[in-house]
Amino acid sequence: MRSQNIVETIRERLDIVEVIREYIPSLKKAGRNFKALCPFHNEKTPSFTVNPDTQRFYCFGCQENGDVFTFIEKIDGLTFMESVKKLADKAGVQWEGFSMKSMTENDRIRIELKKAMELATVFYSRFLTSSNALKAAQYLKDRNVSQKSVEKFSLGFSPISENMFVNEAVKRGFSKELLIKAGLAYVKENGQITDYFRGRVMFPIKNTLGEVIAFGARTLDDFGPKYLNSPETPLFSKRKTLYGIFEALRDIRKEKKNSFA
Ligand SMILES: [Zn+2]
């Protein structure tokens, strides 16, 4: 059973305005609706609205919209099922019978994709400390990025070799199809599967739960574009990519200031 009841009960018990206000304290009444700066795109004038009557949100800027579950899915980077669990706890609704079986195919894929991103993050972080990454370590040092920041933001370096990451991931049981779907690999003209990121300083982009959903990457050679972002994936929409990287870089800059203070 899809547990329609639990979803309906949660919807009845929770007010979307209150739930969203916990994430966006500046949410203000504006006529019948509530308004704030959109959390899903970068803007200076509020175009994010919440309608208490329909219990839905809508952004006139980026067209993100949905109900309270969609909001939690998007802002926390959760699957539908995870958002139901989170909101069930909040609403004091018994969480039972909502088993793995009630996960959709989409839920399952997203969970697998997140695992692949996690592996990539650890892999690139470790590689940054190797003797093959001296150039990257020097690059970060030259930009006054402290070791603390490197760790906090899980910065890394991707090997220049063609498929070092793919081989490692396949060895650990990830399918090539999944790695391509995660934007971590692609198929070359000759049909060979190749690492998507090569010889680049890796900046993981995380959701609000701290899960890595994409990478921004800067090359240290004249090899491909200077900056390369993850392609569009089920975890991450390109429209938000720049915003995510902007946030990450701003945080890193902030961190840098603090370390000088
Ligand atoms: Zn928006």
Short mmCIF file of C-alpha atoms and ligand atoms in Angstrom, two decimals:
data_model
loop_
_atom_site.label_atom_id
_atom_site.label_comp_id
_atom_site.label_asym_id
_atom_site.label_seq_id
_atom_site.Cartn_x
_atom_site.Cartn_y
_atom_site.Cartn_z
CA MET A 1 0.00 0.00 0.00
CA ARG A 2 1.24 3.45 -0.83
CA SER A 3 0.10 4.57 2.64
CA GLN A 4 -2.14 7.27 1.28
CA ASN A 5 -3.54 7.64 4.78
CA ILE A 6 -0.28 8.63 6.40
CA VAL A 7 0.29 11.24 3.70
CA GLU A 8 -3.21 12.61 4.06
CA THR A 9 -2.99 12.67 7.86
CA ILE A 10 0.29 14.56 7.79
CA ARG A 11 -1.13 17.04 5.32
CA GLU A 12 -4.08 17.68 7.60
CA ARG A 13 -1.98 18.10 10.72
CA LEU A 14 0.76 20.33 9.38
CA ASP A 15 0.45 23.86 8.07
CA ILE A 16 2.78 24.41 5.13
CA VAL A 17 3.31 28.03 6.23
CA GLU A 18 4.69 26.92 9.61
CA VAL A 19 6.86 24.21 8.08
CA ILE A 20 8.37 26.59 5.53
CA ARG A 21 8.84 29.34 8.11
CA GLU A 22 11.26 27.08 9.97
CA TYR A 23 13.48 27.17 6.89
CA ILE A 24 12.72 30.75 5.89
CA PRO A 25 12.04 32.86 9.01
CA SER A 26 11.55 35.95 6.84
CA LEU A 27 8.33 34.51 5.33
CA LYS A 28 5.85 37.41 5.52
CA LYS A 29 2.15 37.80 4.99
CA ALA A 30 1.33 39.51 1.70
CA GLY A 31 -2.39 39.65 1.02
CA ARG A 32 -3.80 36.14 1.18
CA ASN A 33 -0.39 34.58 0.62
CA PHE A 34 2.99 34.58 2.29
CA LYS A 35 6.12 35.80 0.53
CA ALA A 36 9.89 35.49 0.88
CA LEU A 37 13.14 35.33 -1.04
CA CYS A 38 13.18 32.03 -2.91
CA PRO A 39 15.38 29.34 -1.35
CA PHE A 40 15.71 27.59 -4.71
CA HIS A 41 17.21 30.36 -6.78
CA ASN A 42 19.29 33.45 -6.17
CA GLU A 43 17.20 36.63 -6.11
CA LYS A 44 16.96 40.09 -4.57
CA THR A 45 13.18 40.61 -4.74
CA PRO A 46 10.88 38.01 -3.17
CA SER A 47 9.02 35.91 -5.72
CA PHE A 48 8.54 32.80 -3.59
CA THR A 49 4.93 32.51 -2.38
CA VAL A 50 3.08 30.16 -0.06
CA ASN A 51 -0.69 29.82 -0.29
CA PRO A 52 -2.27 28.77 3.05
CA ASP A 53 -5.59 27.90 1.34
CA THR A 54 -4.20 25.44 -1.18
CA GLN A 55 -1.25 24.51 1.11
CA ARG A 56 1.11 24.88 -1.84
CA PHE A 57 4.15 26.99 -2.66
CA TYR A 58 5.05 28.60 -5.96
CA CYS A 59 8.01 30.69 -7.12
CA PHE A 60 7.34 33.19 -9.90
CA GLY A 61 11.09 33.37 -10.55
CA CYS A 62 12.09 29.75 -11.01
CA GLN A 63 8.65 28.09 -11.16
CA GLU A 64 9.45 25.64 -8.36
CA ASN A 65 6.15 24.57 -6.86
CA GLY A 66 4.44 21.87 -4.87
CA ASP A 67 3.03 20.86 -1.51
CA VAL A 68 4.67 20.47 1.87
CA PHE A 69 6.27 17.14 0.86
CA THR A 70 7.71 18.60 -2.33
CA PHE A 71 9.14 21.49 -0.35
CA ILE A 72 10.94 19.17 2.08
CA GLU A 73 12.11 16.93 -0.78
CA LYS A 74 13.63 19.87 -2.60
CA ILE A 75 15.07 21.86 0.29
CA ASP A 76 16.53 18.86 2.13
CA GLY A 77 17.35 16.85 -1.00
CA LEU A 78 15.22 13.96 0.21
CA THR A 79 13.28 11.28 -1.59
CA PHE A 80 9.50 11.37 -1.31
CA MET A 81 9.62 8.60 1.26
CA GLU A 82 12.27 10.35 3.34
CA SER A 83 10.21 13.54 3.31
CA VAL A 84 7.16 11.62 4.51
CA LYS A 85 9.17 10.12 7.36
CA LYS A 86 10.55 13.49 8.38
CA LEU A 87 7.13 15.15 8.34
CA ALA A 88 5.48 12.17 10.08
CA ASP A 89 7.83 12.70 13.02
CA LYS A 90 7.04 16.40 13.02
CA ALA A 91 3.28 15.80 12.88
CA GLY A 92 3.42 13.09 15.54
CA VAL A 93 2.00 10.54 13.12
CA GLN A 94 2.85 6.89 13.70
CA TRP A 95 5.44 5.74 11.24
CA GLU A 96 4.62 2.16 10.39
CA GLY A 97 4.03 0.03 7.35
CA PHE A 98 5.86 2.53 5.24
CA SER A 99 8.46 -0.01 4.23
CA MET A 100 11.10 -0.16 1.50
CA LYS A 101 8.38 -1.74 -0.63
CA SER A 102 6.53 1.55 -0.76
CA MET A 103 9.57 3.26 -2.23
CA THR A 104 9.15 4.26 -5.83
CA GLU A 105 11.73 3.35 -8.46
CA ASN A 106 12.75 7.01 -8.43
CA ASP A 107 13.37 6.86 -4.66
CA ARG A 108 15.59 3.83 -5.08
CA ILE A 109 17.65 5.38 -7.87
CA ARG A 110 18.18 8.57 -5.90
CA ILE A 111 19.47 6.59 -2.93
CA GLU A 112 21.92 4.70 -5.19
CA LEU A 113 23.03 7.95 -6.85
CA LYS A 114 23.74 9.52 -3.46
CA LYS A 115 25.88 6.53 -2.54
CA ALA A 116 27.89 6.97 -5.74
CA MET A 117 28.37 10.68 -5.00
CA GLU A 118 29.51 9.82 -1.49
CA LEU A 119 32.06 7.36 -2.83
CA ALA A 120 33.31 9.95 -5.32
CA THR A 121 33.68 12.57 -2.60
CA VAL A 122 35.79 10.24 -0.43
CA PHE A 123 37.78 9.09 -3.46
CA TYR A 124 38.62 12.65 -4.60
CA SER A 125 39.41 13.77 -1.02
CA ARG A 126 41.84 10.90 -0.56
CA PHE A 127 43.43 11.54 -3.93
CA LEU A 128 44.08 15.16 -2.93
CA THR A 129 46.49 13.90 -0.26
CA SER A 130 48.40 11.68 -2.71
CA SER A 131 51.74 12.50 -4.33
CA ASN A 132 49.92 12.84 -7.66
CA ALA A 133 48.01 15.86 -6.36
CA LEU A 134 50.85 18.19 -5.36
CA LYS A 135 49.70 20.73 -7.95
CA ALA A 136 46.20 20.79 -6.47
CA ALA A 137 47.49 21.09 -2.92
CA GLN A 138 49.65 24.02 -4.05
CA TYR A 139 46.68 25.63 -5.83
CA LEU A 140 44.62 25.58 -2.62
CA LYS A 141 47.57 26.77 -0.55
CA ASP A 142 48.13 29.70 -2.93
CA ARG A 143 44.50 30.68 -2.38
CA ASN A 144 44.88 30.51 1.39
CA VAL A 145 42.39 27.67 1.68
CA SER A 146 43.23 26.16 5.06
CA GLN A 147 43.40 22.45 5.78
CA LYS A 148 40.35 22.99 7.98
CA SER A 149 38.38 24.33 5.01
CA VAL A 150 39.59 21.50 2.78
CA GLU A 151 38.15 19.05 5.29
CA LYS A 152 35.00 21.00 6.09
CA PHE A 153 34.02 21.34 2.43
CA SER A 154 35.37 17.90 1.48
CA LEU A 155 37.49 19.40 -1.28
CA GLY A 156 39.31 16.93 -3.48
CA PHE A 157 41.25 16.30 -6.65
CA SER A 158 40.30 14.02 -9.54
CA PRO A 159 43.03 11.91 -11.15
CA ILE A 160 44.11 12.87 -14.65
CA SER A 161 44.00 9.20 -15.72
CA GLU A 162 41.08 8.08 -17.88
CA ASN A 163 39.11 5.83 -15.60
CA MET A 164 40.67 5.53 -12.17
CA PHE A 165 37.42 6.49 -10.43
CA VAL A 166 35.19 4.36 -12.66
CA ASN A 167 37.38 1.32 -12.00
CA GLU A 168 37.29 1.90 -8.25
CA ALA A 169 33.50 2.37 -8.26
CA VAL A 170 32.85 -0.69 -10.40
CA LYS A 171 35.09 -2.71 -8.10
CA ARG A 172 32.80 -1.63 -5.26
CA GLY A 173 29.71 -2.83 -7.05
CA PHE A 174 28.41 0.31 -8.76
CA SER A 175 27.13 -0.23 -12.28
CA LYS A 176 28.53 1.84 -15.14
CA GLU A 177 25.00 2.95 -16.00
CA LEU A 178 24.57 4.38 -12.50
CA LEU A 179 27.91 6.23 -12.67
CA ILE A 180 26.84 7.82 -15.95
CA LYS A 181 23.47 8.74 -14.47
CA ALA A 182 25.27 10.34 -11.50
CA GLY A 183 27.33 12.46 -13.90
CA LEU A 184 30.55 10.84 -12.70
CA ALA A 185 31.34 9.08 -15.97
CA TYR A 186 30.48 9.27 -19.67
CA VAL A 187 30.89 7.16 -22.77
CA LYS A 188 33.53 8.30 -25.26
CA GLU A 189 33.10 8.05 -29.07
CA ASN A 190 35.06 4.78 -29.05
CA GLY A 191 32.53 3.36 -26.58
CA GLN A 192 34.92 3.39 -23.63
CA ILE A 193 33.55 4.56 -20.30
CA THR A 194 35.61 7.44 -18.90
CA ASP A 195 35.80 9.53 -15.72
CA TYR A 196 33.77 12.72 -16.16
CA PHE A 197 36.14 14.77 -13.98
CA ARG A 198 39.88 14.52 -14.67
CA GLY A 199 42.77 16.54 -13.27
CA ARG A 200 40.46 18.93 -11.49
CA VAL A 201 40.13 20.45 -8.02
CA MET A 202 36.78 19.15 -6.85
CA PHE A 203 34.22 21.29 -4.99
CA PRO A 204 31.34 19.13 -3.76
CA ILE A 205 27.92 20.76 -3.79
CA LYS A 206 25.81 19.59 -0.89
CA ASN A 207 22.14 19.74 -0.03
CA THR A 208 20.96 20.99 3.34
CA LEU A 209 21.48 17.55 4.85
CA GLY A 210 25.13 17.71 3.84
CA GLU A 211 24.74 15.05 1.14
CA VAL A 212 26.81 15.61 -1.99
CA ILE A 213 24.53 15.98 -5.01
CA ALA A 214 26.94 17.45 -7.58
CA PHE A 215 30.45 18.75 -8.13
CA GLY A 216 31.95 21.96 -9.40
CA ALA A 217 35.46 21.38 -10.69
CA ARG A 218 38.36 23.56 -11.78
CA THR A 219 41.06 22.35 -14.09
CA LEU A 220 44.72 23.03 -13.32
CA ASP A 221 45.82 22.36 -16.90
CA ASP A 222 44.77 23.61 -20.32
CA PHE A 223 42.50 20.62 -20.54
CA GLY A 224 38.84 21.18 -21.32
CA PRO A 225 36.88 24.09 -19.85
CA LYS A 226 38.36 25.90 -16.85
CA TYR A 227 35.27 25.22 -14.77
CA LEU A 228 33.22 22.09 -15.26
CA ASN A 229 30.03 21.32 -13.35
CA SER A 230 28.17 18.07 -12.94
CA PRO A 231 25.72 17.53 -15.79
CA GLU A 232 21.99 17.43 -15.19
CA THR A 233 21.17 14.43 -12.96
CA PRO A 234 18.11 13.21 -11.03
CA LEU A 235 19.79 14.65 -7.91
CA PHE A 236 20.61 18.01 -9.33
CA SER A 237 19.17 20.45 -11.80
CA LYS A 238 21.62 22.52 -13.79
CA ARG A 239 19.64 25.68 -13.22
CA LYS A 240 20.63 25.46 -9.58
CA THR A 241 24.22 24.42 -10.23
CA LEU A 242 25.70 27.87 -10.37
CA TYR A 243 23.74 28.90 -7.33
CA GLY A 244 25.07 25.90 -5.42
CA ILE A 245 28.63 26.59 -6.39
CA PHE A 246 28.20 30.24 -5.58
CA GLU A 247 27.03 29.28 -2.11
CA ALA A 248 29.91 26.87 -1.62
CA LEU A 249 32.48 29.40 -2.73
CA ARG A 250 30.96 32.11 -0.56
CA ASP A 251 31.14 29.79 2.43
CA ILE A 252 34.74 28.98 1.63
CA ARG A 253 35.56 32.67 1.39
CA LYS A 254 33.81 33.30 4.71
CA GLU A 255 35.75 30.46 6.24
CA LYS A 256 38.95 31.95 4.90
CA LYS A 257 38.18 35.25 6.58
CA ASN A 258 37.52 33.50 9.86
CA SER A 259 40.79 31.66 9.71
CA PHE A 260 42.56 35.00 9.37
CA ALA A 261 40.64 36.57 12.23
ZN ZN B 1 12.63 30.51 -7.08
#
